[in-house]
Amino acid sequence: MTDDDRVFKALADPTRRFLLDLLFAREGQTLTELESAVEMTRYGVMKHLKVLEEADLVVTRRSGREKLHFLNAVPIREVHDRWIDKYTERHVAALMDLKHELESES
Amino acid sequence: MTDDDRVFKALADPTRRFLLDLLFAREGQTLTELESAVEMTRYGVMKHLKVLEEADLVVTRRSGREKLHFLNAVPIREVHDRWIDKYTERHVAALMDLKHELESES
DNA sequence: TTGACATGTGACCATCTGGTCACCTATCTT
DNA sequence: AAGATAGGTGACCAGATGGTCACATGTCAA
């Protein structure tokens, strides 16, 4: 599995996107803190965090018995720059808009 | 399932991303054309195209017995604008770089 | 009008995924 | 040292997903 694939797959689950949102709002949260924000057992959250870590979207640091979680936006940015950009360039967007107008007329 | 979720899930599969690439390279391809570019039976390709259509990433037009497929970048752009952007803003990226430098020093 | 061609459907199957649980280890606190 | 707290592991399960196939429909061309 490629890095890109890991990132796309990690982003495919709404719970995982929500966890990223939580870490975006406040970095350094522990598993227990994240668990309390989600309708799911600790184990479910752990599995999601593992997927996010393996995609390098979350990095961690241990502090005693706690494990602190940090959002890492770099892989998203990389995927964005070399994959999503090409579909979202302004001229492409304009063509799409035009095509839809033409279609809705017919 | 939300629109966003459909788009993210559709993008999670490498074959589907490849189909989008094919349509980005040349619009209006038929199922048979797309099938020949992929190591998979027609039926597999059909299922993938269905997922892409339901996410509105691909729109189609019939022409006689053929079905022509077109890339629609609008959903990607929407997801990008209201979700990915916030993680890829320049100052966030800069903070990430700084954090990684600090971590590698310790 | 018959045969070839393009696409569609439903059943089926193996594997992946999301989630839980019982049990375990490590760390802190008193 | 003992209890409480934070996190980790492996087994397990139901449902989703990715892929194939037999069969069927619609369309073109001679």
PDB file of C-alpha atoms (C1' of nucleotides) in Angstrom:
ATOM      1  CA  MET A   1       0.000   0.000   0.000  1.00  0.00           C
ATOM      2  CA  THR A   2       1.346   3.394  -0.973  1.00  0.00           C
ATOM      3  CA  ASP A   3       1.545   6.406   1.332  1.00  0.00           C
ATOM      4  CA  ASP A   4      -1.149   8.123  -0.699  1.00  0.00           C
ATOM      5  CA  ASP A   5      -3.404   5.152  -0.362  1.00  0.00           C
ATOM      6  CA  ARG A   6      -2.950   5.054   3.392  1.00  0.00           C
ATOM      7  CA  VAL A   7      -3.857   8.734   3.639  1.00  0.00           C
ATOM      8  CA  PHE A   8      -6.942   8.443   1.415  1.00  0.00           C
ATOM      9  CA  LYS A   9      -8.119   5.338   3.266  1.00  0.00           C
ATOM     10  CA  ALA A  10      -7.549   6.993   6.633  1.00  0.00           C
ATOM     11  CA  LEU A  11      -9.624   9.984   5.553  1.00  0.00           C
ATOM     12  CA  ALA A  12     -12.443   7.766   4.291  1.00  0.00           C
ATOM     13  CA  ASP A  13     -13.929   7.219   7.755  1.00  0.00           C
ATOM     14  CA  PRO A  14     -16.021   9.988   9.352  1.00  0.00           C
ATOM     15  CA  THR A  15     -14.939   9.080  12.879  1.00  0.00           C
ATOM     16  CA  ARG A  16     -11.314   9.469  11.882  1.00  0.00           C
ATOM     17  CA  ARG A  17     -11.990  12.832  10.239  1.00  0.00           C
ATOM     18  CA  PHE A  18     -13.711  13.883  13.452  1.00  0.00           C
ATOM     19  CA  LEU A  19     -10.676  12.831  15.492  1.00  0.00           C
ATOM     20  CA  LEU A  20      -8.518  14.987  13.237  1.00  0.00           C
ATOM     21  CA  ASP A  21     -10.940  17.853  13.860  1.00  0.00           C
ATOM     22  CA  LEU A  22     -10.604  17.345  17.605  1.00  0.00           C
ATOM     23  CA  LEU A  23      -6.821  17.434  17.380  1.00  0.00           C
ATOM     24  CA  PHE A  24      -6.982  20.428  15.091  1.00  0.00           C
ATOM     25  CA  ALA A  25      -9.019  22.221  17.763  1.00  0.00           C
ATOM     26  CA  ARG A  26      -6.633  21.221  20.549  1.00  0.00           C
ATOM     27  CA  GLU A  27      -3.382  19.399  20.092  1.00  0.00           C
ATOM     28  CA  GLY A  28      -1.807  16.967  22.517  1.00  0.00           C
ATOM     29  CA  GLN A  29      -4.974  15.188  23.641  1.00  0.00           C
ATOM     30  CA  THR A  30      -4.772  11.772  25.237  1.00  0.00           C
ATOM     31  CA  LEU A  31      -6.643   8.654  24.201  1.00  0.00           C
ATOM     32  CA  THR A  32      -8.965   9.032  27.196  1.00  0.00           C
ATOM     33  CA  GLU A  33      -9.785  12.619  26.279  1.00  0.00           C
ATOM     34  CA  LEU A  34     -10.509  11.714  22.672  1.00  0.00           C
ATOM     35  CA  GLU A  35     -12.583   8.723  23.739  1.00  0.00           C
ATOM     36  CA  SER A  36     -14.871  10.944  25.803  1.00  0.00           C
ATOM     37  CA  ALA A  37     -15.713  13.019  22.708  1.00  0.00           C
ATOM     38  CA  VAL A  38     -16.863  10.048  20.659  1.00  0.00           C
ATOM     39  CA  GLU A  39     -19.691   7.529  20.959  1.00  0.00           C
ATOM     40  CA  MET A  40     -17.447   4.527  21.008  1.00  0.00           C
ATOM     41  CA  THR A  41     -15.341   2.466  23.369  1.00  0.00           C
ATOM     42  CA  ARG A  42     -11.679   3.194  23.968  1.00  0.00           C
ATOM     43  CA  TYR A  43     -10.751   0.226  21.786  1.00  0.00           C
ATOM     44  CA  GLY A  44     -12.547   1.567  18.761  1.00  0.00           C
ATOM     45  CA  VAL A  45     -10.831   4.920  19.168  1.00  0.00           C
ATOM     46  CA  MET A  46      -7.464   3.189  19.550  1.00  0.00           C
ATOM     47  CA  LYS A  47      -7.957   1.373  16.259  1.00  0.00           C
ATOM     48  CA  HIS A  48      -8.839   4.600  14.472  1.00  0.00           C
ATOM     49  CA  LEU A  49      -5.838   6.372  15.953  1.00  0.00           C
ATOM     50  CA  LYS A  50      -3.620   3.515  14.822  1.00  0.00           C
ATOM     51  CA  VAL A  51      -4.844   3.946  11.238  1.00  0.00           C
ATOM     52  CA  LEU A  52      -4.218   7.690  11.475  1.00  0.00           C
ATOM     53  CA  GLU A  53      -0.729   7.106  12.869  1.00  0.00           C
ATOM     54  CA  GLU A  54       0.139   4.645  10.128  1.00  0.00           C
ATOM     55  CA  ALA A  55      -0.938   7.244   7.574  1.00  0.00           C
ATOM     56  CA  ASP A  56       1.288   9.715   9.451  1.00  0.00           C
ATOM     57  CA  LEU A  57      -1.696  12.023   9.900  1.00  0.00           C
ATOM     58  CA  VAL A  58      -1.250  11.807  13.660  1.00  0.00           C
ATOM     59  CA  VAL A  59       2.029  11.775  15.523  1.00  0.00           C
ATOM     60  CA  THR A  60       2.379  10.934  19.210  1.00  0.00           C
ATOM     61  CA  ARG A  61       4.598  11.549  22.198  1.00  0.00           C
ATOM     62  CA  ARG A  62       4.555   9.639  25.442  1.00  0.00           C
ATOM     63  CA  SER A  63       4.505  11.502  28.696  1.00  0.00           C
ATOM     64  CA  GLY A  64       4.562   9.105  31.603  1.00  0.00           C
ATOM     65  CA  ARG A  65       1.572   6.856  31.360  1.00  0.00           C
ATOM     66  CA  GLU A  66      -0.145   9.175  28.916  1.00  0.00           C
ATOM     67  CA  LYS A  67       0.162   9.237  25.155  1.00  0.00           C
ATOM     68  CA  LEU A  68      -0.307  12.644  23.582  1.00  0.00           C
ATOM     69  CA  HIS A  69      -1.677  12.915  20.047  1.00  0.00           C
ATOM     70  CA  PHE A  70      -0.843  15.625  17.523  1.00  0.00           C
ATOM     71  CA  LEU A  71      -2.301  16.367  14.131  1.00  0.00           C
ATOM     72  CA  ASN A  72       0.208  16.247  11.290  1.00  0.00           C
ATOM     73  CA  ALA A  73      -1.135  18.072   8.257  1.00  0.00           C
ATOM     74  CA  VAL A  74       1.886  17.359   6.067  1.00  0.00           C
ATOM     75  CA  PRO A  75       0.556  14.193   4.355  1.00  0.00           C
ATOM     76  CA  ILE A  76      -2.747  15.914   3.588  1.00  0.00           C
ATOM     77  CA  ARG A  77      -0.853  18.803   2.099  1.00  0.00           C
ATOM     78  CA  GLU A  78       1.267  16.472  -0.025  1.00  0.00           C
ATOM     79  CA  VAL A  79      -1.745  14.574  -1.341  1.00  0.00           C
ATOM     80  CA  HIS A  80      -3.463  17.855  -1.935  1.00  0.00           C
ATOM     81  CA  ASP A  81      -0.537  19.384  -3.805  1.00  0.00           C
ATOM     82  CA  ARG A  82       0.177  16.530  -6.160  1.00  0.00           C
ATOM     83  CA  TRP A  83      -3.254  14.968  -6.604  1.00  0.00           C
ATOM     84  CA  ILE A  84      -6.235  17.086  -5.699  1.00  0.00           C
ATOM     85  CA  ASP A  85      -4.808  20.275  -7.156  1.00  0.00           C
ATOM     86  CA  LYS A  86      -5.010  19.031 -10.700  1.00  0.00           C
ATOM     87  CA  TYR A  87      -8.766  18.502 -10.414  1.00  0.00           C
ATOM     88  CA  THR A  88      -9.403  21.774  -8.686  1.00  0.00           C
ATOM     89  CA  GLU A  89      -7.480  24.155 -10.880  1.00  0.00           C
ATOM     90  CA  ARG A  90      -9.460  27.187 -11.730  1.00  0.00           C
ATOM     91  CA  HIS A  91      -9.781  26.493 -15.451  1.00  0.00           C
ATOM     92  CA  VAL A  92     -11.005  22.961 -14.812  1.00  0.00           C
ATOM     93  CA  ALA A  93     -13.583  24.279 -12.409  1.00  0.00           C
ATOM     94  CA  ALA A  94     -14.712  26.790 -14.980  1.00  0.00           C
ATOM     95  CA  LEU A  95     -15.082  24.105 -17.633  1.00  0.00           C
ATOM     96  CA  MET A  96     -17.167  22.029 -15.259  1.00  0.00           C
ATOM     97  CA  ASP A  97     -19.457  24.923 -14.505  1.00  0.00           C
ATOM     98  CA  LEU A  98     -19.876  25.551 -18.215  1.00  0.00           C
ATOM     99  CA  LYS A  99     -20.597  21.904 -18.933  1.00  0.00           C
ATOM    100  CA  HIS A 100     -23.287  21.814 -16.265  1.00  0.00           C
ATOM    101  CA  GLU A 101     -24.930  24.919 -17.613  1.00  0.00           C
ATOM    102  CA  LEU A 102     -25.032  23.391 -21.076  1.00  0.00           C
ATOM    103  CA  GLU A 103     -26.457  20.167 -19.720  1.00  0.00           C
ATOM    104  CA  SER A 104     -29.197  21.840 -17.744  1.00  0.00           C
ATOM    105  CA  GLU A 105     -30.253  23.738 -20.861  1.00  0.00           C
ATOM    106  CA  SER A 106     -30.726  20.599 -22.979  1.00  0.00           C
TER     107      SER A 106
ATOM    108  CA  MET B   1     -24.235   8.935   4.492  1.00  0.00           C
ATOM    109  CA  THR B   2     -23.336  12.552   3.760  1.00  0.00           C
ATOM    110  CA  ASP B   3     -22.119  13.861   0.405  1.00  0.00           C
ATOM    111  CA  ASP B   4     -18.686  14.430   1.889  1.00  0.00           C
ATOM    112  CA  ASP B   5     -18.544  10.896   3.114  1.00  0.00           C
ATOM    113  CA  ARG B   6     -19.477   9.525  -0.283  1.00  0.00           C
ATOM    114  CA  VAL B   7     -16.715  11.572  -1.904  1.00  0.00           C
ATOM    115  CA  PHE B   8     -14.053  10.564   0.625  1.00  0.00           C
ATOM    116  CA  LYS B   9     -15.062   6.908   0.417  1.00  0.00           C
ATOM    117  CA  ALA B  10     -15.074   7.009  -3.377  1.00  0.00           C
ATOM    118  CA  LEU B  11     -11.557   8.447  -3.372  1.00  0.00           C
ATOM    119  CA  ALA B  12     -10.307   5.793  -0.950  1.00  0.00           C
ATOM    120  CA  ASP B  13      -9.874   3.142  -3.619  1.00  0.00           C
ATOM    121  CA  PRO B  14      -6.827   3.298  -5.923  1.00  0.00           C
ATOM    122  CA  THR B  15      -8.695   1.801  -8.881  1.00  0.00           C
ATOM    123  CA  ARG B  16     -11.306   4.532  -8.623  1.00  0.00           C
ATOM    124  CA  ARG B  17      -8.645   7.237  -8.446  1.00  0.00           C
ATOM    125  CA  PHE B  18      -7.079   5.695 -11.537  1.00  0.00           C
ATOM    126  CA  LEU B  19     -10.437   5.793 -13.349  1.00  0.00           C
ATOM    127  CA  LEU B  20     -10.684   9.481 -12.511  1.00  0.00           C
ATOM    128  CA  ASP B  21      -7.179   9.944 -13.902  1.00  0.00           C
ATOM    129  CA  LEU B  22      -8.238   8.212 -17.117  1.00  0.00           C
ATOM    130  CA  LEU B  23     -11.263  10.475 -17.466  1.00  0.00           C
ATOM    131  CA  PHE B  24      -9.143  13.499 -16.618  1.00  0.00           C
ATOM    132  CA  ALA B  25      -6.826  12.538 -19.497  1.00  0.00           C
ATOM    133  CA  ARG B  26      -9.695  12.005 -21.914  1.00  0.00           C
ATOM    134  CA  GLU B  27     -13.337  12.693 -21.189  1.00  0.00           C
ATOM    135  CA  GLY B  28     -16.303  10.804 -22.587  1.00  0.00           C
ATOM    136  CA  GLN B  29     -14.836   7.301 -22.441  1.00  0.00           C
ATOM    137  CA  THR B  30     -17.126   4.292 -22.496  1.00  0.00           C
ATOM    138  CA  LEU B  31     -17.175   1.435 -20.024  1.00  0.00           C
ATOM    139  CA  THR B  32     -15.470  -0.827 -22.549  1.00  0.00           C
ATOM    140  CA  GLU B  33     -12.670   1.686 -23.090  1.00  0.00           C
ATOM    141  CA  LEU B  34     -12.100   2.108 -19.381  1.00  0.00           C
ATOM    142  CA  GLU B  35     -12.221  -1.641 -18.817  1.00  0.00           C
ATOM    143  CA  SER B  36      -9.372  -2.160 -21.268  1.00  0.00           C
ATOM    144  CA  ALA B  37      -7.127   0.137 -19.212  1.00  0.00           C
ATOM    145  CA  VAL B  38      -7.577  -1.802 -15.992  1.00  0.00           C
ATOM    146  CA  GLU B  39      -6.715  -5.337 -14.850  1.00  0.00           C
ATOM    147  CA  MET B  40     -10.244  -6.258 -13.948  1.00  0.00           C
ATOM    148  CA  THR B  41     -13.435  -7.545 -15.525  1.00  0.00           C
ATOM    149  CA  ARG B  42     -16.098  -5.231 -16.875  1.00  0.00           C
ATOM    150  CA  TYR B  43     -18.238  -5.920 -13.817  1.00  0.00           C
ATOM    151  CA  GLY B  44     -15.629  -4.702 -11.391  1.00  0.00           C
ATOM    152  CA  VAL B  45     -15.188  -1.507 -13.384  1.00  0.00           C
ATOM    153  CA  MET B  46     -18.971  -1.026 -13.480  1.00  0.00           C
ATOM    154  CA  LYS B  47     -19.173  -1.238  -9.706  1.00  0.00           C
ATOM    155  CA  HIS B  48     -16.405   1.311  -9.297  1.00  0.00           C
ATOM    156  CA  LEU B  49     -18.055   3.659 -11.777  1.00  0.00           C
ATOM    157  CA  LYS B  50     -21.311   3.323  -9.874  1.00  0.00           C
ATOM    158  CA  VAL B  51     -19.599   4.414  -6.659  1.00  0.00           C
ATOM    159  CA  LEU B  52     -18.040   7.369  -8.485  1.00  0.00           C
ATOM    160  CA  GLU B  53     -21.402   8.323  -9.979  1.00  0.00           C
ATOM    161  CA  GLU B  54     -23.127   8.162  -6.615  1.00  0.00           C
ATOM    162  CA  ALA B  55     -20.469  10.485  -5.244  1.00  0.00           C
ATOM    163  CA  ASP B  56     -21.142  12.718  -8.247  1.00  0.00           C
ATOM    164  CA  LEU B  57     -17.482  12.530  -9.195  1.00  0.00           C
ATOM    165  CA  VAL B  58     -18.463  11.086 -12.558  1.00  0.00           C
ATOM    166  CA  VAL B  59     -21.420  12.112 -14.674  1.00  0.00           C
ATOM    167  CA  THR B  60     -22.641  10.182 -17.688  1.00  0.00           C
ATOM    168  CA  ARG B  61     -24.493  10.612 -20.940  1.00  0.00           C
ATOM    169  CA  ARG B  62     -25.942   7.873 -23.074  1.00  0.00           C
ATOM    170  CA  SER B  63     -25.282   7.824 -26.768  1.00  0.00           C
ATOM    171  CA  GLY B  64     -27.042   4.929 -28.432  1.00  0.00           C
ATOM    172  CA  ARG B  65     -25.825   1.734 -26.863  1.00  0.00           C
ATOM    173  CA  GLU B  66     -22.813   3.475 -25.359  1.00  0.00           C
ATOM    174  CA  LYS B  67     -22.558   5.265 -22.034  1.00  0.00           C
ATOM    175  CA  LEU B  68     -20.067   8.108 -21.972  1.00  0.00           C
ATOM    176  CA  HIS B  69     -18.335   9.006 -18.713  1.00  0.00           C
ATOM    177  CA  PHE B  70     -17.179  12.455 -17.674  1.00  0.00           C
ATOM    178  CA  LEU B  71     -15.130  13.598 -14.719  1.00  0.00           C
ATOM    179  CA  ASN B  72     -16.874  16.087 -12.459  1.00  0.00           C
ATOM    180  CA  ALA B  73     -14.352  17.902 -10.277  1.00  0.00           C
ATOM    181  CA  VAL B  74     -16.937  19.972  -8.424  1.00  0.00           C
ATOM    182  CA  PRO B  75     -17.367  17.646  -5.404  1.00  0.00           C
ATOM    183  CA  ILE B  76     -13.605  17.363  -4.972  1.00  0.00           C
ATOM    184  CA  ARG B  77     -13.348  21.112  -5.070  1.00  0.00           C
ATOM    185  CA  GLU B  78     -16.092  21.497  -2.484  1.00  0.00           C
ATOM    186  CA  VAL B  79     -14.540  18.998  -0.098  1.00  0.00           C
ATOM    187  CA  HIS B  80     -11.216  20.657  -0.687  1.00  0.00           C
ATOM    188  CA  ASP B  81     -12.507  24.150  -0.030  1.00  0.00           C
ATOM    189  CA  ARG B  82     -14.368  23.470   3.181  1.00  0.00           C
ATOM    190  CA  TRP B  83     -12.372  20.603   4.685  1.00  0.00           C
ATOM    191  CA  ILE B  84      -8.861  20.114   3.383  1.00  0.00           C
ATOM    192  CA  ASP B  85      -8.046  23.784   3.177  1.00  0.00           C
ATOM    193  CA  LYS B  86      -8.088  24.275   6.909  1.00  0.00           C
ATOM    194  CA  TYR B  87      -5.354  21.675   7.367  1.00  0.00           C
ATOM    195  CA  THR B  88      -3.232  22.957   4.548  1.00  0.00           C
ATOM    196  CA  GLU B  89      -3.172  26.644   5.257  1.00  0.00           C
ATOM    197  CA  ARG B  90       0.285  28.069   5.067  1.00  0.00           C
ATOM    198  CA  HIS B  91       0.605  28.967   8.733  1.00  0.00           C
ATOM    199  CA  VAL B  92      -0.477  25.498   9.819  1.00  0.00           C
ATOM    200  CA  ALA B  93       2.099  23.989   7.510  1.00  0.00           C
ATOM    201  CA  ALA B  94       4.740  26.277   8.983  1.00  0.00           C
ATOM    202  CA  LEU B  95       3.796  25.254  12.528  1.00  0.00           C
ATOM    203  CA  MET B  96       4.075  21.613  11.554  1.00  0.00           C
ATOM    204  CA  ASP B  97       7.512  22.098  10.079  1.00  0.00           C
ATOM    205  CA  LEU B  98       8.611  23.892  13.233  1.00  0.00           C
ATOM    206  CA  LYS B  99       7.207  21.184  15.458  1.00  0.00           C
ATOM    207  CA  HIS B 100       9.038  18.493  13.540  1.00  0.00           C
ATOM    208  CA  GLU B 101      12.288  20.374  13.761  1.00  0.00           C
ATOM    209  CA  LEU B 102      11.866  20.705  17.514  1.00  0.00           C
ATOM    210  CA  GLU B 103      11.032  17.011  17.836  1.00  0.00           C
ATOM    211  CA  SER B 104      14.023  15.860  15.825  1.00  0.00           C
ATOM    212  CA  GLU B 105      16.296  17.950  18.029  1.00  0.00           C
ATOM    213  CA  SER B 106      15.136  16.352  21.261  1.00  0.00           C
TER     214      SER B 106
ATOM    215  C1'  DT C   1     -33.733 -10.325 -38.713  1.00  0.00           C
ATOM    216  C1'  DT C   2     -29.997 -12.199 -37.060  1.00  0.00           C
ATOM    217  C1'  DG C   3     -25.716 -11.742 -34.951  1.00  0.00           C
ATOM    218  C1'  DA C   4     -22.502  -9.010 -32.726  1.00  0.00           C
ATOM    219  C1'  DC C   5     -21.755  -5.457 -29.491  1.00  0.00           C
ATOM    220  C1'  DA C   6     -22.442  -2.360 -25.190  1.00  0.00           C
ATOM    221  C1'  DT C   7     -24.306  -2.232 -20.979  1.00  0.00           C
ATOM    222  C1'  DG C   8     -27.160  -3.899 -16.856  1.00  0.00           C
ATOM    223  C1'  DT C   9     -28.663  -7.090 -12.779  1.00  0.00           C
ATOM    224  C1'  DG C  10     -28.569 -10.288  -9.035  1.00  0.00           C
ATOM    225  C1'  DA C  11     -26.382 -13.925  -6.738  1.00  0.00           C
ATOM    226  C1'  DC C  12     -22.375 -15.258  -4.807  1.00  0.00           C
ATOM    227  C1'  DC C  13     -17.802 -15.350  -2.395  1.00  0.00           C
ATOM    228  C1'  DA C  14     -13.462 -13.960   0.034  1.00  0.00           C
ATOM    229  C1'  DT C  15     -11.525 -10.514   2.423  1.00  0.00           C
ATOM    230  C1'  DC C  16     -11.343  -6.077   4.789  1.00  0.00           C
ATOM    231  C1'  DT C  17     -13.237  -3.025   8.278  1.00  0.00           C
ATOM    232  C1'  DG C  18     -15.357  -1.139  12.390  1.00  0.00           C
ATOM    233  C1'  DG C  19     -16.362  -2.254  16.685  1.00  0.00           C
ATOM    234  C1'  DT C  20     -16.473  -4.930  21.217  1.00  0.00           C
ATOM    235  C1'  DC C  21     -14.549  -7.605  24.990  1.00  0.00           C
ATOM    236  C1'  DA C  22     -11.423 -10.190  28.312  1.00  0.00           C
ATOM    237  C1'  DC C  23      -7.238  -9.725  29.849  1.00  0.00           C
ATOM    238  C1'  DC C  24      -2.574  -7.594  30.340  1.00  0.00           C
ATOM    239  C1'  DT C  25       1.290  -4.077  31.341  1.00  0.00           C
ATOM    240  C1'  DA C  26       2.999   0.293  32.855  1.00  0.00           C
ATOM    241  C1'  DT C  27       2.737   4.377  35.690  1.00  0.00           C
ATOM    242  C1'  DC C  28       1.148   7.274  39.241  1.00  0.00           C
ATOM    243  C1'  DT C  29      -0.425   8.258  44.107  1.00  0.00           C
ATOM    244  C1'  DT C  30      -0.902   7.557  48.813  1.00  0.00           C
TER     245       DT C  30
ATOM    246  C1'  DA D   1       2.734  -2.117  48.518  1.00  0.00           C
ATOM    247  C1'  DA D   2      -1.887  -1.490  46.713  1.00  0.00           C
ATOM    248  C1'  DG D   3      -5.371   0.564  44.291  1.00  0.00           C
ATOM    249  C1'  DA D   4      -6.452   3.527  40.644  1.00  0.00           C
ATOM    250  C1'  DT D   5      -5.435   5.208  36.191  1.00  0.00           C
ATOM    251  C1'  DA D   6      -3.703   5.145  31.186  1.00  0.00           C
ATOM    252  C1'  DG D   7      -2.802   2.495  27.628  1.00  0.00           C
ATOM    253  C1'  DG D   8      -2.010  -2.127  24.786  1.00  0.00           C
ATOM    254  C1'  DT D   9      -3.098  -6.926  22.616  1.00  0.00           C
ATOM    255  C1'  DG D  10      -5.475 -10.706  20.458  1.00  0.00           C
ATOM    256  C1'  DA D  11      -9.670 -13.003  19.589  1.00  0.00           C
ATOM    257  C1'  DC D  12     -13.921 -12.456  17.905  1.00  0.00           C
ATOM    258  C1'  DC D  13     -18.132 -10.898  15.249  1.00  0.00           C
ATOM    259  C1'  DA D  14     -21.323  -8.514  11.929  1.00  0.00           C
ATOM    260  C1'  DG D  15     -21.530  -5.986   8.090  1.00  0.00           C
ATOM    261  C1'  DA D  16     -19.282  -3.550   4.182  1.00  0.00           C
ATOM    262  C1'  DT D  17     -16.392  -3.941   0.135  1.00  0.00           C
ATOM    263  C1'  DG D  18     -14.120  -5.626  -4.101  1.00  0.00           C
ATOM    264  C1'  DG D  19     -14.429  -8.776  -7.349  1.00  0.00           C
ATOM    265  C1'  DT D  20     -16.443 -12.618 -10.410  1.00  0.00           C
ATOM    266  C1'  DC D  21     -20.031 -15.014 -13.054  1.00  0.00           C
ATOM    267  C1'  DA D  22     -24.455 -16.485 -15.476  1.00  0.00           C
ATOM    268  C1'  DC D  23     -27.801 -14.414 -17.540  1.00  0.00           C
ATOM    269  C1'  DA D  24     -30.631 -10.512 -19.545  1.00  0.00           C
ATOM    270  C1'  DT D  25     -31.745  -6.140 -22.179  1.00  0.00           C
ATOM    271  C1'  DG D  26     -31.065  -2.720 -25.592  1.00  0.00           C
ATOM    272  C1'  DT D  27     -28.815  -1.141 -29.998  1.00  0.00           C
ATOM    273  C1'  DC D  28     -26.400  -1.303 -34.205  1.00  0.00           C
ATOM    274  C1'  DA D  29     -25.149  -3.103 -38.853  1.00  0.00           C
ATOM    275  C1'  DA D  30     -25.362  -6.355 -42.768  1.00  0.00           C
TER     276       DA D  30
END
